[in-house]
Amino acid sequence: MSEKDSAAERAAVSKLARGSLLSRLRPSRQPLKLAAVPRDHVHGDRSRGEALLAGRFTVGSETLPLKDLDFGQVGARGALASQLQGFSWLRDLAAAASRERGAKLAEAVVGRWLLTHGAKVDDAWAPHLWGERILFWTAYAPYILSSGDSGYRSALLNTIARGARHLDANADKAAAGLDRVTAWLGVVAAGLLLQGGMQRVARGEAGLARALASAQYDDGGLISRSPYEQILLVDRFGLLRACYLAAKAQIPDGIEAAAQASLAALHGIAMGDGALSSWQGCGPAEPSVLSAIIDGCGMRARPLRNARGWGYQRMSALGTILVLDAAPPPPQKMTQQGNASTLAFELSDGPQRLVVNCGGPGPLPSDLPDELIEGLRTTAAHSTLILDDTNSTNIQPDGSLGKGVEDVTIDRSEDNDASRLESSHDGYVRAYGLIHKRSLMLGNDGKELRGADQLLPKGRKRIREGLPYAVRFHLAPGVEVTATADGMGAILRSKGAPAWNFRCRGANLTTEESLWIDGRGRPQRTMQLVIIGEVSALGGEIGWTFRRAS
């Protein structure tokens, strides 16, 4: 770097350190230090932290060299840019480096951010990015405010204060959903942690309540129905709770209830191996990352079983877990990755997954072909019935969701013998005049799952000829399939777990190749059981059973 460039940087930092004209005229409102520093109890990913120390910032399949990092070139759009801009990676750095060693890298990156974005409002000042940035900058203040350069420290604190004021005016301009919630979380955190900011807290809490009302169902799940976003919501609630604790302030009952409910909803879609079931284009996530967030968020909650809004129904018995999608796809305005997955389910026996959905890479960069990612959104990529090779909810050429499932009914009950769940959707009524109804019964010993898929006539539409259907059960990697001699069943074996027997009636059973996207977004080869047949205008029923061999 030339002396001219260095001089320009020093001048820019000096200007930021002096703050705005308004702040200099009213020095009493200028925070010169944090009033409190929260502690992040979530342990970061050490391997990612070591990569950062080695000069590599990786998100999904994309890697950014940190040498000569230019925030102007990186921008603020896209998964890699937004994660870099949000500074959540400070958690991973802290997991791999001491404060002294980590601060050298953290302050160098923050310094470059200040030079590029500190003096002007641009895309990096998006409200949701500022909300996330305040949560992580304050939690890792020891890593970014250890410098002996008073000019740098003043520049950073002045910029945080400006960011907080920017959020005051712009938090409601963030997109409805997790982004707007994150923006208001930042407002509340700034009020709790910046000197003279307590008057901001009440306004921030009111804004957060509004944002949650438009983003979160009463049962705690996000309206986007995205497992990936639900993880982030739980994590950010945990960071906010740490802010209240550091400020010795009482968290409002409404926010605490929303936080606890968000964790219960997340628990509700976890399988026996500790990772998540795959929904809305998201994979299972890495169990270590998920457990770190759950263990460190400071909350405890039982898994949500009967989620009418969030939409994922949970059945469990002695280590056997089933999660069913019993809701329409999320509203188009709340998601970019909605799937045609209604009435699909996943099944696990202890840590062994048996039935899965194909999943997807979520919003992270991926090496998977675009055609495959779109294919993973279809009904056929989920463990449910598909009629006439047609999605239960239409996926438009531009990727948006079209007409399809609008109404889903749910009826569940429990007794001394079993848990029973009946659900139906109207996704095939408009085109074929048929309702899809799925009935499930899980014995209380966890050894048997009985199911039935029915196609029932409804409305004026009537098909004139028989239509093909397929009931698909995608199997987890490592599950070996041996067909029975009569062609109506299969034995499912996996290492370290009991075998399961599968039987069906009313149609023919075949096996086909399939794939499953793992927690790192990588495809794994596997198999699927497929019951195939034909249905008339009068409808029909297909019965099937999974039974543990021992």
Coordinates of C-alpha atoms in Angstrom, one line a residue:
M1 CA 0.0 0.0 0.0
S2 CA 1.4 3.4 -0.9
E3 CA 2.0 6.3 1.5
K4 CA -0.7 8.2 -0.4
D5 CA -3.2 5.4 0.3
S6 CA -2.2 5.1 3.9
A7 CA -2.7 8.8 4.4
A8 CA -6.1 8.7 2.8
E9 CA -7.1 5.9 5.2
R10 CA -5.9 7.8 8.2
A11 CA -7.8 10.8 7.1
A12 CA -11.0 8.8 6.6
V13 CA -10.7 7.1 10.0
S14 CA -10.0 10.5 11.6
K15 CA -13.1 11.9 10.0
L16 CA -15.2 9.0 11.3
A17 CA -13.7 9.4 14.8
R18 CA -14.9 13.0 15.0
G19 CA -18.5 11.9 14.4
S20 CA -21.2 13.9 12.7
L21 CA -21.7 17.6 13.1
L22 CA -24.9 16.9 15.0
S23 CA -23.1 14.7 17.5
R24 CA -20.4 17.3 18.0
L25 CA -23.0 19.9 18.7
R26 CA -24.7 17.6 21.3
P27 CA -21.8 15.8 22.9
S28 CA -23.9 14.4 25.7
R29 CA -25.6 12.1 23.3
Q30 CA -22.4 10.8 21.8
P31 CA -21.6 7.3 23.3
L32 CA -17.8 7.0 23.8
K33 CA -18.0 3.5 25.1
L34 CA -20.4 0.6 25.4
A35 CA -22.5 0.7 28.6
A36 CA -22.4 -3.1 28.7
V37 CA -20.9 -5.9 26.8
P38 CA -23.1 -9.1 26.3
R39 CA -21.6 -12.5 26.3
D40 CA -22.4 -14.9 23.3
H41 CA -22.8 -18.3 24.8
V42 CA -22.9 -20.1 21.5
H43 CA -19.7 -21.8 20.6
G44 CA -18.5 -21.0 17.1
D45 CA -17.3 -23.4 14.4
R46 CA -13.6 -23.9 15.1
S47 CA -12.8 -25.2 11.6
R48 CA -14.3 -22.1 10.1
G49 CA -12.4 -19.9 12.5
E50 CA -9.1 -21.6 11.6
A51 CA -10.0 -21.0 7.9
L52 CA -10.5 -17.3 8.7
L53 CA -7.1 -17.2 10.4
A54 CA -5.6 -18.8 7.3
G55 CA -7.2 -16.0 5.1
R56 CA -10.3 -17.8 3.8
F57 CA -13.9 -16.8 4.3
T58 CA -16.2 -19.6 3.1
V59 CA -20.0 -19.7 2.8
G60 CA -21.5 -22.8 1.2
S61 CA -19.5 -23.5 -2.0
E62 CA -18.0 -20.0 -2.3
T63 CA -14.7 -18.8 -0.7
L64 CA -13.4 -15.3 -0.5
P65 CA -9.7 -14.6 0.1
L66 CA -9.3 -12.1 3.0
K67 CA -6.0 -10.8 1.8
D68 CA -6.5 -7.3 0.3
L69 CA -10.3 -7.6 1.2
D70 CA -12.2 -4.9 -0.6
F71 CA -15.8 -4.5 0.8
G72 CA -16.6 -2.3 -2.2
Q73 CA -16.1 -5.2 -4.6
V74 CA -17.8 -7.7 -2.3
G75 CA -21.0 -5.6 -2.0
A76 CA -23.9 -6.5 0.3
R77 CA -26.0 -8.8 -1.9
G78 CA -25.9 -12.5 -1.9
A79 CA -25.3 -15.1 0.8
L80 CA -21.6 -14.7 1.0
A81 CA -21.7 -10.9 1.1
S82 CA -24.5 -10.7 3.6
Q83 CA -22.7 -13.1 6.0
L84 CA -19.5 -11.1 5.7
Q85 CA -21.4 -7.9 6.3
G86 CA -23.3 -9.2 9.3
F87 CA -20.1 -10.2 11.1
S88 CA -21.6 -13.4 12.6
W89 CA -18.3 -15.0 11.6
L90 CA -16.7 -13.3 14.7
R91 CA -18.2 -16.2 16.6
D92 CA -16.2 -18.7 14.6
L93 CA -13.0 -16.6 14.9
A94 CA -13.4 -16.5 18.7
A95 CA -13.7 -20.3 18.7
A96 CA -10.3 -20.7 17.0
A97 CA -8.2 -17.8 18.3
S98 CA -7.3 -16.1 21.6
R99 CA -8.5 -12.5 22.0
E100 CA -5.1 -11.2 21.2
R101 CA -4.7 -13.2 18.0
G102 CA -8.3 -12.9 16.9
A103 CA -8.4 -9.1 17.4
K104 CA -5.6 -8.6 14.8
L105 CA -7.8 -10.1 12.1
A106 CA -11.1 -8.8 13.4
E107 CA -10.0 -5.2 13.7
A108 CA -8.3 -5.3 10.3
V109 CA -11.6 -6.4 8.7
V110 CA -13.7 -4.0 10.7
G111 CA -11.3 -1.2 9.7
R112 CA -11.7 -2.0 6.0
W113 CA -15.5 -2.0 6.5
L114 CA -15.3 1.5 8.1
L115 CA -13.2 2.8 5.2
T116 CA -15.7 1.5 2.6
H117 CA -19.0 1.9 4.3
G118 CA -18.5 4.0 7.4
A119 CA -18.9 7.4 5.8
K120 CA -21.9 6.8 3.5
V121 CA -25.2 5.2 3.6
D122 CA -25.2 2.4 1.0
D123 CA -26.4 -1.2 0.5
A124 CA -24.3 -2.2 3.6
W125 CA -26.6 0.0 5.7
A126 CA -29.6 -2.2 4.9
P127 CA -31.6 -2.4 8.2
H128 CA -31.3 -6.2 8.6
L129 CA -27.5 -6.0 8.2
W130 CA -27.2 -3.3 10.8
G131 CA -29.4 -5.3 13.2
E132 CA -27.2 -8.3 12.9
R133 CA -24.0 -6.2 12.9
I134 CA -24.9 -4.5 16.2
L135 CA -25.7 -7.9 17.8
F136 CA -22.3 -9.4 16.8
W137 CA -20.2 -6.2 17.1
T138 CA -21.3 -5.7 20.7
A139 CA -21.0 -9.4 21.7
Y140 CA -17.5 -9.5 20.3
A141 CA -16.4 -6.0 21.4
P142 CA -13.3 -7.5 23.0
Y143 CA -12.2 -8.6 19.5
I144 CA -12.9 -5.4 17.6
L145 CA -12.3 -2.8 20.3
S146 CA -8.9 -3.9 21.7
S147 CA -6.8 -1.6 19.5
G148 CA -4.6 1.0 21.1
D149 CA -5.6 3.3 18.3
S150 CA -8.0 5.7 19.9
G151 CA -9.0 7.1 16.5
Y152 CA -10.0 3.7 15.3
R153 CA -12.0 3.0 18.5
S154 CA -13.8 6.4 18.3
A155 CA -14.5 5.8 14.6
L156 CA -16.1 2.4 15.3
L157 CA -18.2 3.6 18.3
N158 CA -19.4 6.7 16.3
T159 CA -20.3 4.4 13.4
I160 CA -22.2 2.1 15.7
A161 CA -24.1 5.1 17.1
R162 CA -24.9 6.3 13.6
G163 CA -26.0 2.8 12.7
A164 CA -28.4 2.7 15.6
R165 CA -29.9 6.0 14.7
H166 CA -30.3 4.7 11.1
L167 CA -32.1 1.7 12.4
D168 CA -34.4 4.0 14.5
A169 CA -35.7 5.5 11.2
N170 CA -35.5 2.6 8.9
A171 CA -36.1 -0.7 10.7
D172 CA -39.7 -0.9 9.4
K173 CA -38.4 -0.6 5.9
A174 CA -36.7 -4.0 6.1
A175 CA -38.5 -6.8 4.3
A176 CA -41.3 -8.4 6.4
G177 CA -40.1 -11.5 8.1
L178 CA -36.8 -12.4 9.6
D179 CA -35.1 -9.3 8.1
R180 CA -37.5 -6.9 9.8
V181 CA -37.3 -8.8 13.1
T182 CA -33.5 -8.7 12.9
A183 CA -33.5 -4.9 12.3
W184 CA -35.7 -4.3 15.4
L185 CA -33.5 -6.7 17.5
G186 CA -30.7 -4.4 16.6
V187 CA -32.6 -1.3 17.8
V188 CA -33.4 -3.0 21.1
A189 CA -29.7 -4.1 21.5
A190 CA -28.4 -0.6 20.8
G191 CA -30.8 0.9 23.3
L192 CA -29.6 -1.6 26.0
L193 CA -25.9 -1.3 25.3
L194 CA -25.0 2.2 24.0
Q195 CA -24.6 5.0 26.5
G196 CA -27.7 7.2 26.7
G197 CA -29.7 4.8 24.6
M198 CA -32.2 3.5 27.1
Q199 CA -35.0 5.8 25.7
R200 CA -34.6 3.7 22.5
V201 CA -35.5 0.5 24.3
A202 CA -39.2 1.0 24.6
R203 CA -39.5 2.1 21.0
G204 CA -37.5 -0.8 19.9
E205 CA -39.5 -3.3 21.9
A206 CA -42.7 -2.0 20.4
G207 CA -41.2 -2.2 16.9
L208 CA -40.0 -5.8 17.6
A209 CA -43.5 -6.8 18.7
R210 CA -44.9 -5.5 15.4
A211 CA -42.3 -7.2 13.4
L212 CA -42.9 -10.5 15.2
A213 CA -46.6 -10.3 14.7
S214 CA -46.1 -10.2 10.9
A215 CA -43.3 -12.7 10.8
Q216 CA -44.1 -15.4 13.3
Y217 CA -47.1 -17.6 13.9
D218 CA -48.5 -17.8 17.5
D219 CA -46.9 -21.3 17.8
G220 CA -43.4 -19.8 17.3
G221 CA -42.7 -20.8 13.7
L222 CA -41.8 -18.3 11.0
I223 CA -44.4 -17.7 8.3
S224 CA -41.7 -18.4 5.8
R225 CA -41.7 -22.0 7.2
S226 CA -37.9 -22.1 6.5
P227 CA -35.9 -24.3 8.9
Y228 CA -32.8 -22.2 8.0
E229 CA -34.4 -19.0 9.0
Q230 CA -35.9 -20.6 12.1
I231 CA -32.3 -21.4 13.3
L232 CA -31.3 -17.8 12.8
L233 CA -34.4 -16.6 14.7
V234 CA -33.5 -18.7 17.7
D235 CA -29.9 -17.6 17.5
R236 CA -30.7 -13.9 17.4
F237 CA -33.2 -14.2 20.2
G238 CA -30.4 -15.8 22.3
L239 CA -28.1 -12.8 21.5
L240 CA -30.8 -10.4 22.5
R241 CA -31.4 -12.2 25.8
A242 CA -27.7 -11.8 26.5
C243 CA -28.0 -8.0 25.9
Y244 CA -30.8 -7.8 28.5
L245 CA -28.7 -9.8 30.9
A246 CA -25.6 -7.6 30.3
A247 CA -27.7 -4.4 30.8
K248 CA -29.3 -5.9 33.9
A249 CA -32.7 -5.2 32.4
Q250 CA -35.8 -7.4 32.4
I251 CA -36.9 -8.9 29.1
P252 CA -40.6 -8.2 28.4
D253 CA -42.8 -11.2 28.8
G254 CA -44.1 -11.0 25.2
I255 CA -40.6 -11.1 23.7
E256 CA -39.5 -13.9 26.0
A257 CA -42.6 -15.9 25.1
A258 CA -41.9 -15.5 21.4
A259 CA -38.3 -16.6 21.9
Q260 CA -39.3 -19.7 23.8
A261 CA -41.9 -20.6 21.2
S262 CA -39.3 -20.2 18.4
L263 CA -37.1 -22.8 20.0
A264 CA -40.0 -25.2 20.6
A265 CA -40.9 -24.9 16.9
L266 CA -37.3 -25.6 15.9
H267 CA -37.2 -28.6 18.2
G268 CA -40.4 -29.8 16.6
I269 CA -38.7 -30.6 13.3
A270 CA -35.6 -32.2 14.7
M271 CA -35.0 -35.9 14.0
G272 CA -33.4 -38.6 16.2
D273 CA -29.9 -37.8 15.1
G274 CA -30.2 -34.2 16.4
A275 CA -30.3 -32.6 12.9
L276 CA -33.4 -31.2 11.3
S277 CA -35.9 -32.7 8.8
S278 CA -35.6 -31.2 5.3
W279 CA -38.3 -28.6 4.3
Q280 CA -38.6 -25.6 2.0
G281 CA -35.4 -26.3 0.1
C282 CA -33.3 -26.6 3.3
G283 CA -31.2 -29.5 4.3
P284 CA -30.8 -31.0 7.8
A285 CA -28.0 -28.5 8.9
E286 CA -24.9 -29.7 10.7
P287 CA -25.8 -31.3 14.1
S288 CA -22.8 -29.6 15.7
V289 CA -23.9 -26.1 14.6
L290 CA -27.5 -26.8 15.6
S291 CA -26.6 -28.1 19.0
A292 CA -24.3 -25.2 19.7
I293 CA -27.1 -22.7 19.0
I294 CA -29.7 -24.7 21.1
D295 CA -27.3 -25.2 24.0
G296 CA -26.0 -21.7 24.0
C297 CA -29.2 -19.7 23.4
G298 CA -30.1 -19.7 27.1
M299 CA -33.6 -21.2 26.6
R300 CA -35.2 -24.5 27.1
A301 CA -38.4 -25.8 25.4
R302 CA -40.1 -29.0 24.6
P303 CA -40.5 -29.9 20.9
L304 CA -43.7 -28.5 19.4
R305 CA -46.0 -31.3 18.4
N306 CA -49.2 -29.9 17.0
A307 CA -48.1 -26.8 15.0
R308 CA -51.2 -25.4 13.2
G309 CA -49.4 -22.3 11.9
W310 CA -45.8 -23.4 11.5
G311 CA -47.4 -26.5 9.9
Y312 CA -45.1 -29.3 10.9
Q313 CA -46.8 -32.0 12.9
R314 CA -44.7 -34.2 15.1
M315 CA -45.3 -37.8 16.3
S316 CA -42.9 -39.6 18.6
A317 CA -42.8 -42.8 20.6
L318 CA -39.8 -44.4 22.4
G319 CA -37.2 -43.0 20.0
T320 CA -39.2 -43.2 16.8
I321 CA -39.9 -39.8 15.4
L322 CA -42.1 -38.7 12.5
V323 CA -42.5 -35.1 11.2
L324 CA -45.3 -34.3 8.7
D325 CA -45.8 -31.2 6.5
A326 CA -49.4 -30.4 7.2
A327 CA -49.8 -26.9 5.8
P328 CA -49.8 -25.1 2.4
P329 CA -46.5 -23.8 1.1
P330 CA -45.5 -20.5 2.6
P331 CA -46.9 -17.2 1.1
Q332 CA -44.9 -16.1 -1.9
K333 CA -44.0 -12.8 -0.3
M334 CA -42.4 -14.5 2.6
T335 CA -40.1 -17.0 0.7
Q336 CA -38.1 -17.5 -2.4
Q337 CA -37.8 -21.3 -2.0
G338 CA -41.3 -22.6 -1.2
N339 CA -41.8 -26.3 -2.0
A340 CA -44.7 -28.4 -3.1
S341 CA -44.3 -30.7 -0.1
T342 CA -47.7 -30.8 1.6
L343 CA -48.3 -34.2 3.4
A344 CA -44.7 -35.4 3.0
F345 CA -43.1 -36.8 6.1
E346 CA -39.7 -37.9 7.5
L347 CA -39.1 -40.9 9.8
S348 CA -36.2 -41.8 12.1
D349 CA -35.5 -44.7 14.5
G350 CA -33.2 -43.3 17.2
P351 CA -30.2 -41.7 15.4
Q352 CA -30.9 -43.6 12.2
R353 CA -33.0 -41.8 9.6
L354 CA -35.2 -44.1 7.5
V355 CA -37.5 -41.9 5.4
V356 CA -36.4 -38.5 4.2
N357 CA -37.1 -35.7 1.8
C358 CA -34.5 -34.9 -0.8
G359 CA -33.9 -31.5 0.8
G360 CA -31.8 -28.8 -0.7
P361 CA -28.9 -26.3 -0.1
G362 CA -31.2 -23.6 1.4
P363 CA -30.1 -20.0 0.6
L364 CA -26.4 -20.8 0.7
P365 CA -24.2 -20.9 -2.4
S366 CA -24.1 -24.3 -3.9
D367 CA -22.3 -26.3 -6.7
L368 CA -25.6 -28.1 -7.4
P369 CA -26.9 -27.4 -10.9
D370 CA -29.8 -24.9 -11.0
E371 CA -32.0 -27.6 -12.7
L372 CA -31.4 -30.0 -9.8
I373 CA -32.2 -27.3 -7.2
E374 CA -35.5 -26.6 -8.9
G375 CA -36.2 -30.3 -9.1
L376 CA -35.7 -30.6 -5.4
R377 CA -38.6 -28.3 -4.8
T378 CA -41.1 -30.6 -6.6
T379 CA -43.6 -33.0 -4.9
A380 CA -41.7 -35.9 -6.4
A381 CA -38.6 -35.0 -4.3
H382 CA -40.6 -35.5 -1.1
S383 CA -42.0 -38.6 0.6
T384 CA -45.6 -38.2 -0.3
L385 CA -48.1 -39.0 -3.1
I386 CA -47.8 -37.4 -6.4
L387 CA -50.7 -37.5 -9.0
D388 CA -50.2 -37.6 -12.7
D389 CA -46.5 -36.5 -12.2
T390 CA -48.0 -33.1 -11.2
N391 CA -46.9 -30.9 -8.3
S392 CA -49.5 -30.5 -5.6
T393 CA -48.7 -26.7 -5.8
N394 CA -47.6 -25.4 -9.1
I395 CA -44.0 -24.1 -9.4
Q396 CA -43.9 -21.4 -12.1
P397 CA -41.1 -21.1 -14.7
D398 CA -39.8 -18.0 -12.9
G399 CA -39.5 -20.1 -9.7
S400 CA -42.5 -18.6 -7.9
L401 CA -45.3 -20.7 -6.5
G402 CA -48.6 -20.8 -8.4
K403 CA -52.0 -22.3 -7.7
G404 CA -52.3 -25.5 -5.7
V405 CA -52.7 -26.3 -2.0
E406 CA -54.9 -23.7 -0.2
D407 CA -56.7 -25.7 2.4
V408 CA -55.2 -28.4 4.7
T409 CA -57.3 -30.2 7.3
I410 CA -55.8 -31.8 10.4
D411 CA -57.3 -34.2 12.9
R412 CA -55.0 -35.9 15.5
S413 CA -55.6 -37.9 18.7
E414 CA -53.7 -39.9 21.2
D415 CA -54.7 -42.9 23.3
N416 CA -53.1 -45.7 25.3
D417 CA -52.2 -47.6 22.1
A418 CA -51.2 -45.1 19.5
S419 CA -51.0 -41.6 18.1
R420 CA -53.2 -41.0 15.1
L421 CA -53.1 -38.2 12.6
E422 CA -55.3 -37.5 9.6
S423 CA -54.6 -34.7 7.2
S424 CA -55.8 -33.8 3.7
H425 CA -55.0 -31.1 1.0
D426 CA -56.9 -29.7 -2.0
G427 CA -53.9 -29.3 -4.3
Y428 CA -55.4 -31.7 -6.9
V429 CA -59.0 -30.6 -6.7
R430 CA -58.9 -27.8 -9.3
A431 CA -57.3 -29.9 -12.0
Y432 CA -58.5 -33.5 -11.2
G433 CA -61.4 -33.2 -8.7
L434 CA -59.5 -35.3 -6.1
I435 CA -58.5 -34.7 -2.5
H436 CA -55.3 -36.3 -1.2
K437 CA -55.8 -37.6 2.4
R438 CA -53.0 -39.2 4.4
S439 CA -53.7 -41.2 7.6
L440 CA -50.9 -42.1 10.0
M441 CA -50.9 -44.3 13.2
L442 CA -47.8 -44.6 15.2
G443 CA -47.9 -47.3 18.0
N444 CA -46.9 -46.1 21.4
D445 CA -44.0 -48.6 21.5
G446 CA -42.5 -46.9 18.4
K447 CA -42.3 -50.2 16.5
E448 CA -45.0 -49.7 13.9
L449 CA -46.2 -46.9 11.6
R450 CA -49.3 -47.6 9.7
G451 CA -50.3 -45.3 6.8
A452 CA -52.9 -44.9 4.1
D453 CA -53.1 -42.5 1.2
Q454 CA -56.5 -41.9 -0.2
L455 CA -57.7 -40.0 -3.3
L456 CA -61.2 -38.8 -2.7
P457 CA -63.5 -37.1 -5.3
K458 CA -64.5 -33.5 -4.6
G459 CA -66.1 -30.7 -6.6
R460 CA -67.5 -30.8 -10.1
K461 CA -64.3 -31.7 -11.9
R462 CA -64.1 -35.4 -13.0
I463 CA -61.3 -37.2 -14.8
R464 CA -62.5 -39.4 -17.8
E465 CA -59.6 -41.8 -17.8
G466 CA -57.5 -43.4 -15.1
L467 CA -54.5 -41.3 -13.9
P468 CA -51.2 -42.6 -12.7
Y469 CA -50.0 -41.9 -9.2
A470 CA -46.8 -42.7 -7.2
V471 CA -46.4 -42.7 -3.4
R472 CA -42.7 -42.1 -2.8
F473 CA -40.6 -42.9 0.3
H474 CA -37.1 -41.5 -0.2
L475 CA -34.7 -43.5 2.0
A476 CA -31.8 -42.1 4.0
P477 CA -28.3 -42.8 2.9
G478 CA -27.0 -46.1 4.3
V479 CA -30.4 -47.7 4.2
E480 CA -30.1 -50.9 2.1
V481 CA -33.3 -52.2 0.4
T482 CA -34.1 -55.9 -0.2
A483 CA -37.4 -56.6 -2.0
T484 CA -39.6 -59.4 -0.8
A485 CA -40.4 -62.3 -3.1
D486 CA -44.0 -61.3 -3.5
G487 CA -43.1 -57.8 -4.7
M488 CA -45.3 -56.1 -2.1
G489 CA -42.7 -55.4 0.5
A490 CA -39.1 -54.7 1.3
I491 CA -36.6 -55.1 4.2
L492 CA -34.7 -52.0 5.2
R493 CA -31.3 -52.5 6.8
S494 CA -28.8 -50.0 8.1
K495 CA -25.7 -50.3 10.2
G496 CA -26.1 -50.1 14.0
A497 CA -29.9 -50.0 13.9
P498 CA -32.7 -52.6 13.8
A499 CA -34.1 -53.7 10.4
W500 CA -37.5 -52.4 9.4
N501 CA -40.1 -54.3 7.2
F502 CA -42.2 -52.3 4.7
R503 CA -45.4 -53.7 3.3
C504 CA -48.0 -52.1 0.9
R505 CA -51.4 -53.1 -0.5
G506 CA -53.5 -51.8 -3.3
A507 CA -50.7 -51.2 -5.8
N508 CA -47.3 -52.3 -7.0
L509 CA -44.0 -51.6 -5.3
T510 CA -40.8 -50.7 -7.1
T511 CA -37.4 -49.2 -6.1
E512 CA -35.7 -46.3 -7.8
E513 CA -32.5 -44.3 -7.3
S514 CA -32.7 -41.1 -5.3
L515 CA -30.5 -38.6 -3.6
W516 CA -30.4 -36.6 -0.3
I517 CA -28.7 -33.3 0.3
D518 CA -26.7 -33.5 3.5
G519 CA -26.0 -30.8 6.2
R520 CA -23.2 -29.3 4.1
G521 CA -25.3 -29.0 0.9
R522 CA -23.7 -32.1 -0.7
P523 CA -25.7 -34.7 -2.6
Q524 CA -25.6 -38.3 -1.3
R525 CA -26.8 -41.2 -3.4
T526 CA -29.7 -43.2 -1.9
M527 CA -32.8 -45.2 -2.9
Q528 CA -36.5 -44.8 -2.7
L529 CA -39.5 -47.0 -2.4
V530 CA -42.2 -46.2 -4.9
I531 CA -45.8 -47.5 -4.9
I532 CA -47.3 -47.0 -8.3
G533 CA -50.8 -47.4 -9.6
E534 CA -53.8 -45.8 -11.3
V535 CA -56.8 -44.0 -9.9
S536 CA -60.2 -43.4 -11.5
A537 CA -62.7 -40.6 -10.9
L538 CA -64.1 -42.6 -8.0
G539 CA -60.8 -42.3 -6.1
G540 CA -58.9 -45.0 -4.4
E541 CA -56.8 -46.0 -1.4
I542 CA -53.2 -47.3 -0.9
G543 CA -52.2 -48.8 2.4
W544 CA -48.7 -49.3 3.7
T545 CA -46.8 -50.2 6.9
F546 CA -43.4 -49.7 8.4
R547 CA -42.6 -52.3 11.2
R548 CA -39.5 -52.6 13.2
A549 CA -38.1 -56.2 13.0
S550 CA -37.2 -56.3 16.7

